[in-house]
Amino acid sequence: MADPASPLDALGPALEGRWRTATEFVEAVLKAAILEGRLPGGTALRQEELAERFGVSRMPVREALRQLEAQALVDMVPHRGAVVTEISAADAADTYAIRRALEPAALRLSIPRLAPAQLDTAAEIILAMDAEPEPGRMGLLNRRFHMALYAAAGHRRLLALTAAQLAACDRYLRFHLAAHGREHLSQQDHRAMLAAARAGDAPRAVAVLEAHLDRAAGAIARFFAARGG
Amino acid sequence: MADPASPLDALGPALEGRWRTATEFVEAVLKAAILEGRLPGGTALRQEELAERFGVSRMPVREALRQLEAQALVDMVPHRGAVVTEISAADAADTYAIRRALEPAALRLSIPRLAPAQLDTAAEIILAMDAEPEPGRMGLLNRRFHMALYAAAGHRRLLALTAAQLAACDRYLRFHLAAHGREHLSQQDHRAMLAAARAGDAPRAVAVLEAHLDRAAGAIARFFAARGG
DNA sequence: CATCCGTTGATTGGATCCAATCTTACGCTA
DNA sequence: TAGCGTAAGATTGGATCCAATCAACGGATG
């Protein structure tokens, strides 16, 4: 049965939850596996193999792969199949350039309208991140923190785009954590952003955010430079 | 046969061209129809009806609808079908907020690396826009002009996102044209941006672009305010 | 008369089957 | 032996069929 050592063994458990459709289910599991790095870039995603693993037919798999392609998580070529998008220094720079454009805009729009409850939520997430040992969940918490600060921006599509780019960065976050260890400085930035947001000081919060993103992008660029040669 | 007066009568001709797959074909035709305003917001997109019109089965239609959903051009609800996304003042503001964030970043990255040939291309597009009477093609030319200026930015995904948002704005461009008539001032902005780009003056080009986008967003907001009450 | 509930029709989600395309391997030829 | 053409297998795209879900309507009941 166990085709020996398929890359898809890393798909992980079925992510307990209620799914409206099989397509949503397959998409969610695949997306989590890609973002958390369990399915590395370049992994071929055969429809039939995935269908068998998920216990569904090939059709929901096909639709899920299309959705992931739209999110730039897999590359599809007609009649040749889907492959997990490769990560690279160029792609990391690309993703961070997008975040660097979107997130300051979202933060500027959001800060004047942030409710105290939303700020408290952000503060709780910071504490949860201090206590989180697992890198996989750390990415989720990091996303949640950033989105909590942007949540009041209105502009649903801007927020959706921002969330998608933040998720894409999760694939690089593990490198960041590996390089800096757990005592990375991000939490200082997060606290500074939260403080500025509480004070209603949008320019300062934006400045911290931009430095935060630049630092992260720089760290990942150095990581690739040191590794890839 | 002719179910009398279906909204899908506006789908238009089959956009001569070679398509790798039926899905791509359906997606391209639907996308063009939505962007050019022939399929207004709220139009229900029944899979079977579309399949019959395109002479394919329901499956490529389903995949195309999924792709369009990812581009925020249609809304899909499980078991209830797809509807062309409604346009609104809020959505217009949202889209322009995204452009306002992305395009200055792309322009800043691109200008130092723009080749003379790319600048010449942009200049030609401006002339073509002067001569273009049809609003549908005007949107395409406008997109091409902007993307020509950003083309040297590198960062494929940033450019892809930017192009998608530019396309989304096409749905509002018709209002802009209707309000300002053909002697709209956009062309002055375009010429100023091109001149600044030629001079390598990124800050000035970005300033013109930002004013350009703000003016367009304002015009559309006023249009909705005057109409919707 | 209003409300609740079951039934019916329409529509989509999913499964299975067939066709088209790509990859690979083999054999032939120069 | 290198290169090319062809044939077999694998894999995806598309069509058709069935099942699940939703909306609407009508009747029973308080």
PDB file of N, CA and C in Angstrom, chain A residues 96 100 176 180 184-190 192-193 207-222:
ATOM      1  N   TYR A  96       7.958  40.063  -0.624  1.00  0.00           N
ATOM      2  CA  TYR A  96       8.147  41.122   0.357  1.00  0.00           C
ATOM      3  C   TYR A  96       7.927  42.501  -0.260  1.00  0.00           C
ATOM      4  N   ARG A 100       5.432  45.052   1.276  1.00  0.00           N
ATOM      5  CA  ARG A 100       5.949  46.380   1.588  1.00  0.00           C
ATOM      6  C   ARG A 100       5.063  47.464   0.970  1.00  0.00           C
ATOM      7  N   HIS A 176      13.709  32.300   8.334  1.00  0.00           N
ATOM      8  CA  HIS A 176      13.968  33.411   9.230  1.00  0.00           C
ATOM      9  C   HIS A 176      14.167  32.907  10.656  1.00  0.00           C
ATOM     10  N   HIS A 180      17.632  33.147  12.875  1.00  0.00           N
ATOM     11  CA  HIS A 180      17.706  34.020  14.039  1.00  0.00           C
ATOM     12  C   HIS A 180      17.452  33.301  15.350  1.00  0.00           C
ATOM     13  N   HIS A 184      14.345  35.878  18.055  1.00  0.00           N
ATOM     14  CA  HIS A 184      14.392  36.849  16.963  1.00  0.00           C
ATOM     15  C   HIS A 184      13.846  38.185  17.464  1.00  0.00           C
ATOM     16  N   LEU A 185      14.132  39.203  16.721  1.00  0.00           N
ATOM     17  CA  LEU A 185      13.743  40.531  17.203  1.00  0.00           C
ATOM     18  C   LEU A 185      12.352  40.941  16.761  1.00  0.00           C
ATOM     19  N   SER A 186      11.680  40.104  16.018  1.00  0.00           N
ATOM     20  CA  SER A 186      10.382  40.508  15.474  1.00  0.00           C
ATOM     21  C   SER A 186       9.433  40.967  16.568  1.00  0.00           C
ATOM     22  N   GLN A 187       9.487  40.287  17.701  1.00  0.00           N
ATOM     23  CA  GLN A 187       8.530  40.625  18.742  1.00  0.00           C
ATOM     24  C   GLN A 187       8.696  42.067  19.223  1.00  0.00           C
ATOM     25  N   GLN A 188       9.918  42.547  19.223  1.00  0.00           N
ATOM     26  CA  GLN A 188      10.115  43.960  19.584  1.00  0.00           C
ATOM     27  C   GLN A 188       9.386  44.857  18.591  1.00  0.00           C
ATOM     28  N   ASP A 189       9.520  44.532  17.325  1.00  0.00           N
ATOM     29  CA  ASP A 189       8.815  45.318  16.310  1.00  0.00           C
ATOM     30  C   ASP A 189       7.313  45.235  16.536  1.00  0.00           C
ATOM     31  N   HIS A 190       6.846  44.032  16.807  1.00  0.00           N
ATOM     32  CA  HIS A 190       5.406  43.872  17.000  1.00  0.00           C
ATOM     33  C   HIS A 190       4.923  44.730  18.162  1.00  0.00           C
ATOM     34  N   ALA A 192       6.315  47.401  19.339  1.00  0.00           N
ATOM     35  CA  ALA A 192       6.412  48.822  18.978  1.00  0.00           C
ATOM     36  C   ALA A 192       5.257  49.225  18.064  1.00  0.00           C
ATOM     37  N   MET A 193       4.911  48.353  17.133  1.00  0.00           N
ATOM     38  CA  MET A 193       3.787  48.673  16.253  1.00  0.00           C
ATOM     39  C   MET A 193       2.506  48.789  17.056  1.00  0.00           C
ATOM     40  N   ALA A 207       6.318  53.429  10.065  1.00  0.00           N
ATOM     41  CA  ALA A 207       7.787  53.390  10.004  1.00  0.00           C
ATOM     42  C   ALA A 207       8.313  52.100  10.606  1.00  0.00           C
ATOM     43  N   VAL A 208       7.758  51.701  11.729  1.00  0.00           N
ATOM     44  CA  VAL A 208       8.200  50.445  12.352  1.00  0.00           C
ATOM     45  C   VAL A 208       7.900  49.270  11.431  1.00  0.00           C
ATOM     46  N   LEU A 209       6.705  49.282  10.870  1.00  0.00           N
ATOM     47  CA  LEU A 209       6.322  48.178   9.982  1.00  0.00           C
ATOM     48  C   LEU A 209       7.265  48.085   8.788  1.00  0.00           C
ATOM     49  N   GLU A 210       7.574  49.227   8.212  1.00  0.00           N
ATOM     50  CA  GLU A 210       8.448  49.188   7.037  1.00  0.00           C
ATOM     51  C   GLU A 210       9.836  48.683   7.407  1.00  0.00           C
ATOM     52  N   ALA A 211      10.337  49.130   8.530  1.00  0.00           N
ATOM     53  CA  ALA A 211      11.638  48.626   8.970  1.00  0.00           C
ATOM     54  C   ALA A 211      11.562  47.128   9.263  1.00  0.00           C
ATOM     55  N   HIS A 212      10.448  46.733   9.856  1.00  0.00           N
ATOM     56  CA  HIS A 212      10.215  45.318  10.177  1.00  0.00           C
ATOM     57  C   HIS A 212      10.260  44.470   8.913  1.00  0.00           C
ATOM     58  N   LEU A 213       9.552  44.921   7.898  1.00  0.00           N
ATOM     59  CA  LEU A 213       9.508  44.163   6.655  1.00  0.00           C
ATOM     60  C   LEU A 213      10.865  44.178   5.964  1.00  0.00           C
ATOM     61  N   ASP A 214      11.519  45.319   5.978  1.00  0.00           N
ATOM     62  CA  ASP A 214      12.832  45.396   5.331  1.00  0.00           C
ATOM     63  C   ASP A 214      13.828  44.481   6.024  1.00  0.00           C
ATOM     64  N   ARG A 215      13.752  44.445   7.335  1.00  0.00           N
ATOM     65  CA  ARG A 215      14.659  43.572   8.072  1.00  0.00           C
ATOM     66  C   ARG A 215      14.406  42.120   7.707  1.00  0.00           C
ATOM     67  N   ALA A 216      13.132  41.754   7.690  1.00  0.00           N
ATOM     68  CA  ALA A 216      12.797  40.365   7.355  1.00  0.00           C
ATOM     69  C   ALA A 216      13.258  40.025   5.935  1.00  0.00           C
ATOM     70  N   ALA A 217      12.993  40.921   5.020  1.00  0.00           N
ATOM     71  CA  ALA A 217      13.394  40.666   3.637  1.00  0.00           C
ATOM     72  C   ALA A 217      14.911  40.545   3.537  1.00  0.00           C
ATOM     73  N   GLY A 218      15.603  41.419   4.254  1.00  0.00           N
ATOM     74  CA  GLY A 218      17.059  41.367   4.232  1.00  0.00           C
ATOM     75  C   GLY A 218      17.582  40.067   4.805  1.00  0.00           C
ATOM     76  N   ALA A 219      16.975  39.619   5.895  1.00  0.00           N
ATOM     77  CA  ALA A 219      17.431  38.376   6.518  1.00  0.00           C
ATOM     78  C   ALA A 219      17.273  37.207   5.563  1.00  0.00           C
ATOM     79  N   ILE A 220      16.143  37.181   4.885  1.00  0.00           N
ATOM     80  CA  ILE A 220      15.902  36.062   3.973  1.00  0.00           C
ATOM     81  C   ILE A 220      16.831  36.149   2.766  1.00  0.00           C
ATOM     82  N   ALA A 221      17.074  37.370   2.300  1.00  0.00           N
ATOM     83  CA  ALA A 221      18.006  37.532   1.181  1.00  0.00           C
ATOM     84  C   ALA A 221      19.390  37.033   1.580  1.00  0.00           C
ATOM     85  N   ARG A 222      19.827  37.388   2.793  1.00  0.00           N
ATOM     86  CA  ARG A 222      21.139  36.917   3.258  1.00  0.00           C
ATOM     87  C   ARG A 222      21.158  35.401   3.376  1.00  0.00           C
TER      88      ARG A 222
END
